[in-house]
Amino acid sequence: MKIIKKIIHVSALAAFLSTMSVSQAAAPPIELSSDVQELVAVVDANGKSQFKAVAADEIVPGDRILYTTTFKNNGDKASDKIVISNPIPNNTRFLSGTATGENSVITYSVDNGVSWGSVQSLKVKLKDGTVRAAEASDYTNIRWEYRRSLQPTEAKAVSFQAQLL
Amino acid sequence: MNINNNILKISFSLAVLLGSQVSFAGGTEAGTVVENTATLSYSVGGAAQSDIVSDVADFTVDNKVDLNVTGDSATNILVGPSSARSTTGNKLSYTLTNEGNLAQDFEIGVTHLTTDEFDAGTAPATATPQAAEVCQYTITPTTVPATALTGPHNLADAPIVSLGIDETALIEVICSMPNRPDVDDGHTSTIDVLATAVDAAGDIMVETAAADTEDAIDVVLADDDAATTTDTSDRNAMHSAIQTFEIDAPMLSVLKTSAVISDPLNLTVNPKRIPGAIIEYTITIQNTSDSEATGVTASDLLTAVVDGEVAFVASSIAVVGATGTVNTYASDTVTVTGITVPAGTIAAPGEVKVTFQVEIL
């Protein structure tokens, strides 16, 4: 009974959120954009292999993908308590240690955003009931908590890398 | 309430773990659109504002063309000389796997390696006992299509097999072995099976030129270099493997010697070959190949008995180095059947000795 109530509650909230975002879409004070690029290994003049971001035109299984989320304050007031959450896209695997974001606390979820934790604290429960430390490939979502205020006209970016399965 | 919460969480993480399994070894299917959306929450002046959802960043998964041909045996397939194509063991097996991320057509080519020692299935020096039967092959996909592949195919054919993602096809090549004096134990015949990824028109798959669109399905070749004579580079939409027939034939030699055992006067001390003396003949059969020879028969017509010069000593036939033989003496002939000569080498041949005695008349 309680569980059913909860599900109804969650779906109602989701509906509320989606209608809100539609109504706000006309003039959001913060502009949020997501960009995808492919990372290809190139060998520089010194013989070192480095990744270079190119347009995501030709991506096949195994390729490395760079996602960049840019947020910019178009309003006339400072914004704070900014939290960006991003599900790991379908058919991809998060690459360990690739999430970046200045002045941000980065946490992960292994249960579609129900609970969040650090790389060290996250656990997953296996089919046989045993619990093990979560691996990067277990992550379902990433979250950046931006610890500063975003001043008017200021723009920042966070990013992470994934591999196409 | 708390307990309910926990149950919810656990069921969520379980579902995630199962859902994140890779469904195909070849990876995400070509044409899949991978989307990403970020959500941002924020406050202004301490008041929480509505979430903002980003635009969708997406791309279409391109077609990775990848294939692999492997020979099913790590060692040479041993065959008998002058054996028929229908002989159970006269078969080389290969497995073709579609390792790409889309269903793909493959053209099959089967050829003789030119650098081996003989070509199986070619004309023998004599038509008997085994006439040449050209090599043929069959293709058996794991999922047999509605329009079944006709076969068997000849080497000149270039049949096409369609394989879904991760599907495999078994390719089996059968040949007769020639009856030729120069094709004996240890000689090899190698056959190459090449698979080429082709499009619907039967043309070889080519990589899409650079600088194309994000939403189209482009072709990327991803096959490895098989390092065979038919596939010498990676990313060429081809892969091949070789397997080898090796003739496995016992190589026998026969030597007959005689020694005098006793005579009526000297008895066994320095006996001489005088009338009444007992002579022992030894037939030595040696095998220098690495396979044993079974069902060998040794027979010796004693012409000296026919001529009335010697007499066979009854029950004097003995066999050393083999058991279970049938030893007979009839019609002036010594016959030993059912001999198994063990395998050996040129330095240390497998050996069986047959001895029998006669008395000088």
mmCIF file with all atom_site columns, N, CA, C and O in Angstrom, chain A residues 6 20 29-30 33-34 56-59 61 79-87 89 91 112 125 140 165, chain B residues 4-5 8 16-17 28 32 34-37 39-43 50 52 55 59 62 101 212 214 218 220:
data_model
loop_
_atom_site.group_PDB
_atom_site.id
_atom_site.type_symbol
_atom_site.label_atom_id
_atom_site.label_alt_id
_atom_site.label_comp_id
_atom_site.label_asym_id
_atom_site.label_entity_id
_atom_site.label_seq_id
_atom_site.pdbx_PDB_ins_code
_atom_site.Cartn_x
_atom_site.Cartn_y
_atom_site.Cartn_z
_atom_site.occupancy
_atom_site.B_iso_or_equiv
_atom_site.pdbx_formal_charge
_atom_site.auth_seq_id
_atom_site.auth_comp_id
_atom_site.auth_asym_id
_atom_site.auth_atom_id
_atom_site.pdbx_PDB_model_num
ATOM 1   N N  . LYS A 1 6   ? 3.836  5.664  -2.943  1.00 0.00 ? 6   LYS A N  1
ATOM 2   C CA . LYS A 1 6   ? 5.123  6.273  -3.296  1.00 0.00 ? 6   LYS A CA 1
ATOM 3   C C  . LYS A 1 6   ? 5.267  6.413  -4.814  1.00 0.00 ? 6   LYS A C  1
ATOM 4   O O  . LYS A 1 6   ? 5.683  7.434  -5.325  1.00 0.00 ? 6   LYS A O  1
ATOM 5   N N  . MET A 1 20  ? 6.775  22.085 -15.604 1.00 0.00 ? 20  MET A N  1
ATOM 6   C CA . MET A 1 20  ? 7.511  23.263 -15.166 1.00 0.00 ? 20  MET A CA 1
ATOM 7   C C  . MET A 1 20  ? 8.606  23.627 -16.162 1.00 0.00 ? 20  MET A C  1
ATOM 8   O O  . MET A 1 20  ? 8.761  24.783 -16.536 1.00 0.00 ? 20  MET A O  1
ATOM 9   N N  . PRO A 1 29  ? 16.623 31.711 -16.841 1.00 0.00 ? 29  PRO A N  1
ATOM 10  C CA . PRO A 1 29  ? 17.743 32.573 -16.477 1.00 0.00 ? 29  PRO A CA 1
ATOM 11  C C  . PRO A 1 29  ? 19.090 31.876 -16.653 1.00 0.00 ? 29  PRO A C  1
ATOM 12  O O  . PRO A 1 29  ? 20.103 32.540 -16.831 1.00 0.00 ? 29  PRO A O  1
ATOM 13  N N  . ILE A 1 30  ? 19.086 30.554 -16.573 1.00 0.00 ? 30  ILE A N  1
ATOM 14  C CA . ILE A 1 30  ? 20.338 29.839 -16.794 1.00 0.00 ? 30  ILE A CA 1
ATOM 15  C C  . ILE A 1 30  ? 20.216 29.034 -18.078 1.00 0.00 ? 30  ILE A C  1
ATOM 16  O O  . ILE A 1 30  ? 19.240 28.326 -18.296 1.00 0.00 ? 30  ILE A O  1
ATOM 17  N N  . SER A 1 33  ? 23.406 23.685 -21.788 1.00 0.00 ? 33  SER A N  1
ATOM 18  C CA . SER A 1 33  ? 23.523 22.949 -23.043 1.00 0.00 ? 33  SER A CA 1
ATOM 19  C C  . SER A 1 33  ? 24.442 21.751 -22.881 1.00 0.00 ? 33  SER A C  1
ATOM 20  O O  . SER A 1 33  ? 25.407 21.782 -22.111 1.00 0.00 ? 33  SER A O  1
ATOM 21  N N  . SER A 1 34  ? 24.091 20.686 -23.596 1.00 0.00 ? 34  SER A N  1
ATOM 22  C CA . SER A 1 34  ? 24.881 19.461 -23.542 1.00 0.00 ? 34  SER A CA 1
ATOM 23  C C  . SER A 1 34  ? 25.493 19.222 -24.917 1.00 0.00 ? 34  SER A C  1
ATOM 24  O O  . SER A 1 34  ? 24.844 19.440 -25.941 1.00 0.00 ? 34  SER A O  1
ATOM 25  N N  . ALA A 1 56  ? 31.255 14.145 -33.333 1.00 0.00 ? 56  ALA A N  1
ATOM 26  C CA . ALA A 1 56  ? 30.762 12.781 -33.113 1.00 0.00 ? 56  ALA A CA 1
ATOM 27  C C  . ALA A 1 56  ? 30.110 12.239 -34.384 1.00 0.00 ? 56  ALA A C  1
ATOM 28  O O  . ALA A 1 56  ? 28.938 11.883 -34.398 1.00 0.00 ? 56  ALA A O  1
ATOM 29  N N  . ASP A 1 57  ? 30.884 12.210 -35.470 1.00 0.00 ? 57  ASP A N  1
ATOM 30  C CA . ASP A 1 57  ? 30.329 11.779 -36.752 1.00 0.00 ? 57  ASP A CA 1
ATOM 31  C C  . ASP A 1 57  ? 30.414 10.276 -36.942 1.00 0.00 ? 57  ASP A C  1
ATOM 32  O O  . ASP A 1 57  ? 29.575 9.667  -37.576 1.00 0.00 ? 57  ASP A O  1
ATOM 33  N N  . GLU A 1 58  ? 31.474 9.707  -36.433 1.00 0.00 ? 58  GLU A N  1
ATOM 34  C CA . GLU A 1 58  ? 31.736 8.298  -36.744 1.00 0.00 ? 58  GLU A CA 1
ATOM 35  C C  . GLU A 1 58  ? 32.054 7.587  -35.447 1.00 0.00 ? 58  GLU A C  1
ATOM 36  O O  . GLU A 1 58  ? 33.198 7.553  -35.013 1.00 0.00 ? 58  GLU A O  1
ATOM 37  N N  . ILE A 1 59  ? 31.030 7.043  -34.812 1.00 0.00 ? 59  ILE A N  1
ATOM 38  C CA . ILE A 1 59  ? 31.236 6.387  -33.518 1.00 0.00 ? 59  ILE A CA 1
ATOM 39  C C  . ILE A 1 59  ? 30.785 4.939  -33.619 1.00 0.00 ? 59  ILE A C  1
ATOM 40  O O  . ILE A 1 59  ? 29.660 4.653  -34.018 1.00 0.00 ? 59  ILE A O  1
ATOM 41  N N  . PRO A 1 61  ? 31.183 0.867  -31.600 1.00 0.00 ? 61  PRO A N  1
ATOM 42  C CA . PRO A 1 61  ? 31.418 0.295  -30.273 1.00 0.00 ? 61  PRO A CA 1
ATOM 43  C C  . PRO A 1 61  ? 32.903 0.324  -29.891 1.00 0.00 ? 61  PRO A C  1
ATOM 44  O O  . PRO A 1 61  ? 33.768 0.030  -30.705 1.00 0.00 ? 61  PRO A O  1
ATOM 45  N N  . SER A 1 79  ? 23.149 33.135 -9.173  1.00 0.00 ? 79  SER A N  1
ATOM 46  C CA . SER A 1 79  ? 22.478 31.873 -8.849  1.00 0.00 ? 79  SER A CA 1
ATOM 47  C C  . SER A 1 79  ? 23.405 31.036 -7.986  1.00 0.00 ? 79  SER A C  1
ATOM 48  O O  . SER A 1 79  ? 24.621 31.038 -8.201  1.00 0.00 ? 79  SER A O  1
ATOM 49  N N  . ASP A 1 80  ? 22.836 30.344 -7.020  1.00 0.00 ? 80  ASP A N  1
ATOM 50  C CA . ASP A 1 80  ? 23.664 29.445 -6.227  1.00 0.00 ? 80  ASP A CA 1
ATOM 51  C C  . ASP A 1 80  ? 22.942 28.119 -6.008  1.00 0.00 ? 80  ASP A C  1
ATOM 52  O O  . ASP A 1 80  ? 21.858 27.900 -6.566  1.00 0.00 ? 80  ASP A O  1
ATOM 53  N N  . LYS A 1 81  ? 23.588 27.261 -5.210  1.00 0.00 ? 81  LYS A N  1
ATOM 54  C CA . LYS A 1 81  ? 23.100 25.889 -4.982  1.00 0.00 ? 81  LYS A CA 1
ATOM 55  C C  . LYS A 1 81  ? 22.855 25.170 -6.319  1.00 0.00 ? 81  LYS A C  1
ATOM 56  O O  . LYS A 1 81  ? 21.863 24.464 -6.487  1.00 0.00 ? 81  LYS A O  1
ATOM 57  N N  . ILE A 1 82  ? 23.740 25.419 -7.266  1.00 0.00 ? 82  ILE A N  1
ATOM 58  C CA . ILE A 1 82  ? 23.568 24.797 -8.587  1.00 0.00 ? 82  ILE A CA 1
ATOM 59  C C  . ILE A 1 82  ? 23.955 23.318 -8.520  1.00 0.00 ? 82  ILE A C  1
ATOM 60  O O  . ILE A 1 82  ? 25.038 22.975 -8.032  1.00 0.00 ? 82  ILE A O  1
ATOM 61  N N  . VAL A 1 83  ? 23.070 22.477 -8.956  1.00 0.00 ? 83  VAL A N  1
ATOM 62  C CA . VAL A 1 83  ? 23.340 21.031 -9.015  1.00 0.00 ? 83  VAL A CA 1
ATOM 63  C C  . VAL A 1 83  ? 23.008 20.553 -10.431 1.00 0.00 ? 83  VAL A C  1
ATOM 64  O O  . VAL A 1 83  ? 21.898 20.777 -10.921 1.00 0.00 ? 83  VAL A O  1
ATOM 65  N N  . ILE A 1 84  ? 23.977 19.943 -11.076 1.00 0.00 ? 84  ILE A N  1
ATOM 66  C CA . ILE A 1 84  ? 23.743 19.396 -12.417 1.00 0.00 ? 84  ILE A CA 1
ATOM 67  C C  . ILE A 1 84  ? 23.748 17.880 -12.302 1.00 0.00 ? 84  ILE A C  1
ATOM 68  O O  . ILE A 1 84  ? 24.679 17.303 -11.741 1.00 0.00 ? 84  ILE A O  1
ATOM 69  N N  . SER A 1 85  ? 22.722 17.266 -12.801 1.00 0.00 ? 85  SER A N  1
ATOM 70  C CA . SER A 1 85  ? 22.731 15.804 -12.794 1.00 0.00 ? 85  SER A CA 1
ATOM 71  C C  . SER A 1 85  ? 22.589 15.303 -14.224 1.00 0.00 ? 85  SER A C  1
ATOM 72  O O  . SER A 1 85  ? 21.940 15.929 -15.059 1.00 0.00 ? 85  SER A O  1
ATOM 73  N N  . ASN A 1 86  ? 23.246 14.207 -14.472 1.00 0.00 ? 86  ASN A N  1
ATOM 74  C CA . ASN A 1 86  ? 23.304 13.683 -15.836 1.00 0.00 ? 86  ASN A CA 1
ATOM 75  C C  . ASN A 1 86  ? 23.287 12.168 -15.768 1.00 0.00 ? 86  ASN A C  1
ATOM 76  O O  . ASN A 1 86  ? 24.187 11.555 -15.184 1.00 0.00 ? 86  ASN A O  1
ATOM 77  N N  . PRO A 1 87  ? 22.259 11.532 -16.332 1.00 0.00 ? 87  PRO A N  1
ATOM 78  C CA . PRO A 1 87  ? 22.319 10.067 -16.386 1.00 0.00 ? 87  PRO A CA 1
ATOM 79  C C  . PRO A 1 87  ? 23.407 9.624  -17.375 1.00 0.00 ? 87  PRO A C  1
ATOM 80  O O  . PRO A 1 87  ? 23.658 10.316 -18.361 1.00 0.00 ? 87  PRO A O  1
ATOM 81  N N  . PRO A 1 89  ? 24.463 7.982  -20.466 1.00 0.00 ? 89  PRO A N  1
ATOM 82  C CA . PRO A 1 89  ? 23.609 7.633  -21.618 1.00 0.00 ? 89  PRO A CA 1
ATOM 83  C C  . PRO A 1 89  ? 23.502 6.118  -21.835 1.00 0.00 ? 89  PRO A C  1
ATOM 84  O O  . PRO A 1 89  ? 24.420 5.361  -21.496 1.00 0.00 ? 89  PRO A O  1
ATOM 85  N N  . ASN A 1 91  ? 23.566 2.513  -23.497 1.00 0.00 ? 91  ASN A N  1
ATOM 86  C CA . ASN A 1 91  ? 24.575 1.826  -24.323 1.00 0.00 ? 91  ASN A CA 1
ATOM 87  C C  . ASN A 1 91  ? 25.992 2.359  -24.130 1.00 0.00 ? 91  ASN A C  1
ATOM 88  O O  . ASN A 1 91  ? 26.861 2.125  -24.958 1.00 0.00 ? 91  ASN A O  1
ATOM 89  N N  . ASN A 1 112 ? 20.015 4.859  -10.438 1.00 0.00 ? 112 ASN A N  1
ATOM 90  C CA . ASN A 1 112 ? 19.232 5.831  -11.216 1.00 0.00 ? 112 ASN A CA 1
ATOM 91  C C  . ASN A 1 112 ? 18.902 7.086  -10.438 1.00 0.00 ? 112 ASN A C  1
ATOM 92  O O  . ASN A 1 112 ? 17.837 7.672  -10.608 1.00 0.00 ? 112 ASN A O  1
ATOM 93  N N  . LYS A 1 125 ? 24.624 -4.319 -4.851  1.00 0.00 ? 125 LYS A N  1
ATOM 94  C CA . LYS A 1 125 ? 24.217 -5.629 -4.349  1.00 0.00 ? 125 LYS A CA 1
ATOM 95  C C  . LYS A 1 125 ? 24.108 -6.567 -5.541  1.00 0.00 ? 125 LYS A C  1
ATOM 96  O O  . LYS A 1 125 ? 23.453 -6.229 -6.539  1.00 0.00 ? 125 LYS A O  1
ATOM 97  N N  . THR A 1 140 ? 25.077 4.892  -12.824 1.00 0.00 ? 140 THR A N  1
ATOM 98  C CA . THR A 1 140 ? 23.933 5.220  -13.684 1.00 0.00 ? 140 THR A CA 1
ATOM 99  C C  . THR A 1 140 ? 23.802 6.732  -13.864 1.00 0.00 ? 140 THR A C  1
ATOM 100 O O  . THR A 1 140 ? 23.224 7.185  -14.843 1.00 0.00 ? 140 THR A O  1
ATOM 101 N N  . LEU A 1 165 ? 29.309 0.959  -25.697 1.00 0.00 ? 165 LEU A N  1
ATOM 102 C CA . LEU A 1 165 ? 29.361 -0.506 -25.550 1.00 0.00 ? 165 LEU A CA 1
ATOM 103 C C  . LEU A 1 165 ? 29.108 -1.175 -26.885 1.00 0.00 ? 165 LEU A C  1
ATOM 104 O O  . LEU A 1 165 ? 28.480 -0.599 -27.756 1.00 0.00 ? 165 LEU A O  1
ATOM 105 N N  . ASN B 2 4   ? 10.555 -0.233 3.776   1.00 0.00 ? 4   ASN B N  1
ATOM 106 C CA . ASN B 2 4   ? 10.026 -0.111 2.417   1.00 0.00 ? 4   ASN B CA 1
ATOM 107 C C  . ASN B 2 4   ? 11.013 0.610  1.503   1.00 0.00 ? 4   ASN B C  1
ATOM 108 O O  . ASN B 2 4   ? 11.246 0.203  0.388   1.00 0.00 ? 4   ASN B O  1
ATOM 109 N N  . ASN B 2 5   ? 11.563 1.677  2.039   1.00 0.00 ? 5   ASN B N  1
ATOM 110 C CA . ASN B 2 5   ? 12.557 2.438  1.278   1.00 0.00 ? 5   ASN B CA 1
ATOM 111 C C  . ASN B 2 5   ? 13.715 1.562  0.818   1.00 0.00 ? 5   ASN B C  1
ATOM 112 O O  . ASN B 2 5   ? 14.130 1.596  -0.321  1.00 0.00 ? 5   ASN B O  1
ATOM 113 N N  . LEU B 2 8   ? 12.898 -0.745 -1.931  1.00 0.00 ? 8   LEU B N  1
ATOM 114 C CA . LEU B 2 8   ? 12.835 -0.004 -3.198  1.00 0.00 ? 8   LEU B CA 1
ATOM 115 C C  . LEU B 2 8   ? 14.231 0.210  -3.773  1.00 0.00 ? 8   LEU B C  1
ATOM 116 O O  . LEU B 2 8   ? 14.489 -0.053 -4.931  1.00 0.00 ? 8   LEU B O  1
ATOM 117 N N  . VAL B 2 16  ? 19.306 -2.162 -12.332 1.00 0.00 ? 16  VAL B N  1
ATOM 118 C CA . VAL B 2 16  ? 20.368 -1.457 -13.059 1.00 0.00 ? 16  VAL B CA 1
ATOM 119 C C  . VAL B 2 16  ? 21.472 -2.419 -13.456 1.00 0.00 ? 16  VAL B C  1
ATOM 120 O O  . VAL B 2 16  ? 21.924 -2.442 -14.585 1.00 0.00 ? 16  VAL B O  1
ATOM 121 N N  . LEU B 2 17  ? 21.872 -3.251 -12.498 1.00 0.00 ? 17  LEU B N  1
ATOM 122 C CA . LEU B 2 17  ? 22.972 -4.177 -12.788 1.00 0.00 ? 17  LEU B CA 1
ATOM 123 C C  . LEU B 2 17  ? 22.627 -5.098 -13.951 1.00 0.00 ? 17  LEU B C  1
ATOM 124 O O  . LEU B 2 17  ? 23.427 -5.326 -14.840 1.00 0.00 ? 17  LEU B O  1
ATOM 125 N N  . THR B 2 28  ? 27.093 -2.180 -29.282 1.00 0.00 ? 28  THR B N  1
ATOM 126 C CA . THR B 2 28  ? 25.784 -1.579 -29.526 1.00 0.00 ? 28  THR B CA 1
ATOM 127 C C  . THR B 2 28  ? 25.452 -1.641 -31.021 1.00 0.00 ? 28  THR B C  1
ATOM 128 O O  . THR B 2 28  ? 26.286 -1.324 -31.865 1.00 0.00 ? 28  THR B O  1
ATOM 129 N N  . THR B 2 32  ? 21.561 2.631  -33.493 1.00 0.00 ? 32  THR B N  1
ATOM 130 C CA . THR B 2 32  ? 21.043 3.041  -32.188 1.00 0.00 ? 32  THR B CA 1
ATOM 131 C C  . THR B 2 32  ? 21.382 4.514  -31.962 1.00 0.00 ? 32  THR B C  1
ATOM 132 O O  . THR B 2 32  ? 22.503 4.936  -32.215 1.00 0.00 ? 32  THR B O  1
ATOM 133 N N  . VAL B 2 34  ? 22.113 7.320  -29.355 1.00 0.00 ? 34  VAL B N  1
ATOM 134 C CA . VAL B 2 34  ? 22.497 7.483  -27.956 1.00 0.00 ? 34  VAL B CA 1
ATOM 135 C C  . VAL B 2 34  ? 22.285 8.943  -27.578 1.00 0.00 ? 34  VAL B C  1
ATOM 136 O O  . VAL B 2 34  ? 22.896 9.831  -28.165 1.00 0.00 ? 34  VAL B O  1
ATOM 137 N N  . GLU B 2 35  ? 21.402 9.150  -26.621 1.00 0.00 ? 35  GLU B N  1
ATOM 138 C CA . GLU B 2 35  ? 21.029 10.516 -26.246 1.00 0.00 ? 35  GLU B CA 1
ATOM 139 C C  . GLU B 2 35  ? 21.569 10.860 -24.880 1.00 0.00 ? 35  GLU B C  1
ATOM 140 O O  . GLU B 2 35  ? 21.708 9.996  -24.024 1.00 0.00 ? 35  GLU B O  1
ATOM 141 N N  . ASN B 2 36  ? 21.858 12.132 -24.665 1.00 0.00 ? 36  ASN B N  1
ATOM 142 C CA . ASN B 2 36  ? 22.263 12.598 -23.345 1.00 0.00 ? 36  ASN B CA 1
ATOM 143 C C  . ASN B 2 36  ? 21.552 13.905 -23.015 1.00 0.00 ? 36  ASN B C  1
ATOM 144 O O  . ASN B 2 36  ? 21.452 14.796 -23.845 1.00 0.00 ? 36  ASN B O  1
ATOM 145 N N  . THR B 2 37  ? 21.045 13.968 -21.793 1.00 0.00 ? 37  THR B N  1
ATOM 146 C CA . THR B 2 37  ? 20.374 15.172 -21.311 1.00 0.00 ? 37  THR B CA 1
ATOM 147 C C  . THR B 2 37  ? 20.843 15.458 -19.897 1.00 0.00 ? 37  THR B C  1
ATOM 148 O O  . THR B 2 37  ? 20.870 14.556 -19.064 1.00 0.00 ? 37  THR B O  1
ATOM 149 N N  . THR B 2 39  ? 20.411 17.815 -16.339 1.00 0.00 ? 39  THR B N  1
ATOM 150 C CA . THR B 2 39  ? 19.399 18.589 -15.616 1.00 0.00 ? 39  THR B CA 1
ATOM 151 C C  . THR B 2 39  ? 20.103 19.455 -14.572 1.00 0.00 ? 39  THR B C  1
ATOM 152 O O  . THR B 2 39  ? 21.043 18.979 -13.915 1.00 0.00 ? 39  THR B O  1
ATOM 153 N N  . LEU B 2 40  ? 19.677 20.721 -14.441 1.00 0.00 ? 40  LEU B N  1
ATOM 154 C CA . LEU B 2 40  ? 20.325 21.636 -13.502 1.00 0.00 ? 40  LEU B CA 1
ATOM 155 C C  . LEU B 2 40  ? 19.284 22.200 -12.534 1.00 0.00 ? 40  LEU B C  1
ATOM 156 O O  . LEU B 2 40  ? 18.204 22.619 -12.948 1.00 0.00 ? 40  LEU B O  1
ATOM 157 N N  . SER B 2 41  ? 19.618 22.157 -11.243 1.00 0.00 ? 41  SER B N  1
ATOM 158 C CA . SER B 2 41  ? 18.771 22.803 -10.257 1.00 0.00 ? 41  SER B CA 1
ATOM 159 C C  . SER B 2 41  ? 19.564 23.934 -9.615  1.00 0.00 ? 41  SER B C  1
ATOM 160 O O  . SER B 2 41  ? 20.795 23.852 -9.534  1.00 0.00 ? 41  SER B O  1
ATOM 161 N N  . TYR B 2 42  ? 18.897 24.991 -9.189  1.00 0.00 ? 42  TYR B N  1
ATOM 162 C CA . TYR B 2 42  ? 19.628 26.151 -8.656  1.00 0.00 ? 42  TYR B CA 1
ATOM 163 C C  . TYR B 2 42  ? 18.703 27.001 -7.797  1.00 0.00 ? 42  TYR B C  1
ATOM 164 O O  . TYR B 2 42  ? 17.485 26.791 -7.758  1.00 0.00 ? 42  TYR B O  1
ATOM 165 N N  . SER B 2 43  ? 19.333 27.948 -7.130  1.00 0.00 ? 43  SER B N  1
ATOM 166 C CA . SER B 2 43  ? 18.568 28.877 -6.305  1.00 0.00 ? 43  SER B CA 1
ATOM 167 C C  . SER B 2 43  ? 18.974 30.298 -6.651  1.00 0.00 ? 43  SER B C  1
ATOM 168 O O  . SER B 2 43  ? 20.114 30.535 -7.071  1.00 0.00 ? 43  SER B O  1
ATOM 169 N N  . SER B 2 50  ? 12.891 26.372 -10.545 1.00 0.00 ? 50  SER B N  1
ATOM 170 C CA . SER B 2 50  ? 12.555 25.152 -11.291 1.00 0.00 ? 50  SER B CA 1
ATOM 171 C C  . SER B 2 50  ? 13.786 24.599 -11.996 1.00 0.00 ? 50  SER B C  1
ATOM 172 O O  . SER B 2 50  ? 14.664 25.351 -12.413 1.00 0.00 ? 50  SER B O  1
ATOM 173 N N  . ILE B 2 52  ? 16.169 23.046 -14.812 1.00 0.00 ? 52  ILE B N  1
ATOM 174 C CA . ILE B 2 52  ? 16.349 23.338 -16.241 1.00 0.00 ? 52  ILE B CA 1
ATOM 175 C C  . ILE B 2 52  ? 16.881 22.073 -16.903 1.00 0.00 ? 52  ILE B C  1
ATOM 176 O O  . ILE B 2 52  ? 17.804 21.436 -16.380 1.00 0.00 ? 52  ILE B O  1
ATOM 177 N N  . ASP B 2 55  ? 19.306 20.745 -23.779 1.00 0.00 ? 55  ASP B N  1
ATOM 178 C CA . ASP B 2 55  ? 18.981 20.157 -25.081 1.00 0.00 ? 55  ASP B CA 1
ATOM 179 C C  . ASP B 2 55  ? 19.530 18.719 -25.107 1.00 0.00 ? 55  ASP B C  1
ATOM 180 O O  . ASP B 2 55  ? 20.341 18.341 -24.268 1.00 0.00 ? 55  ASP B O  1
ATOM 181 N N  . PHE B 2 59  ? 23.963 11.104 -30.840 1.00 0.00 ? 59  PHE B N  1
ATOM 182 C CA . PHE B 2 59  ? 24.672 10.641 -32.033 1.00 0.00 ? 59  PHE B CA 1
ATOM 183 C C  . PHE B 2 59  ? 24.123 9.275  -32.410 1.00 0.00 ? 59  PHE B C  1
ATOM 184 O O  . PHE B 2 59  ? 23.484 8.611  -31.588 1.00 0.00 ? 59  PHE B O  1
ATOM 185 N N  . ASP B 2 62  ? 27.486 4.043  -35.466 1.00 0.00 ? 62  ASP B N  1
ATOM 186 C CA . ASP B 2 62  ? 27.829 3.665  -36.832 1.00 0.00 ? 62  ASP B CA 1
ATOM 187 C C  . ASP B 2 62  ? 28.069 2.167  -36.956 1.00 0.00 ? 62  ASP B C  1
ATOM 188 O O  . ASP B 2 62  ? 28.116 1.436  -35.973 1.00 0.00 ? 62  ASP B O  1
ATOM 189 N N  . ASN B 2 101 ? 28.576 -4.881 -35.520 1.00 0.00 ? 101 ASN B N  1
ATOM 190 C CA . ASN B 2 101 ? 27.387 -4.503 -34.757 1.00 0.00 ? 101 ASN B CA 1
ATOM 191 C C  . ASN B 2 101 ? 26.156 -4.336 -35.652 1.00 0.00 ? 101 ASN B C  1
ATOM 192 O O  . ASN B 2 101 ? 25.261 -3.573 -35.360 1.00 0.00 ? 101 ASN B O  1
ATOM 193 N N  . ASP B 2 212 ? 31.433 13.156 -42.576 1.00 0.00 ? 212 ASP B N  1
ATOM 194 C CA . ASP B 2 212 ? 30.059 12.895 -42.980 1.00 0.00 ? 212 ASP B CA 1
ATOM 195 C C  . ASP B 2 212 ? 29.136 13.246 -41.824 1.00 0.00 ? 212 ASP B C  1
ATOM 196 O O  . ASP B 2 212 ? 29.555 13.836 -40.849 1.00 0.00 ? 212 ASP B O  1
ATOM 197 N N  . GLU B 2 214 ? 26.343 13.319 -38.695 1.00 0.00 ? 214 GLU B N  1
ATOM 198 C CA . GLU B 2 214 ? 26.241 12.728 -37.371 1.00 0.00 ? 214 GLU B CA 1
ATOM 199 C C  . GLU B 2 214 ? 25.135 11.687 -37.305 1.00 0.00 ? 214 GLU B C  1
ATOM 200 O O  . GLU B 2 214 ? 25.230 10.716 -36.584 1.00 0.00 ? 214 GLU B O  1
ATOM 201 N N  . ASP B 2 218 ? 27.422 5.364  -40.707 1.00 0.00 ? 218 ASP B N  1
ATOM 202 C CA . ASP B 2 218 ? 28.636 5.246  -41.509 1.00 0.00 ? 218 ASP B CA 1
ATOM 203 C C  . ASP B 2 218 ? 29.251 3.869  -41.317 1.00 0.00 ? 218 ASP B C  1
ATOM 204 O O  . ASP B 2 218 ? 28.950 3.164  -40.370 1.00 0.00 ? 218 ASP B O  1
ATOM 205 N N  . VAL B 2 220 ? 32.606 1.648  -40.668 1.00 0.00 ? 220 VAL B N  1
ATOM 206 C CA . VAL B 2 220 ? 33.974 1.661  -40.169 1.00 0.00 ? 220 VAL B CA 1
ATOM 207 C C  . VAL B 2 220 ? 34.462 0.212  -40.187 1.00 0.00 ? 220 VAL B C  1
ATOM 208 O O  . VAL B 2 220 ? 33.830 -0.670 -39.617 1.00 0.00 ? 220 VAL B O  1
#
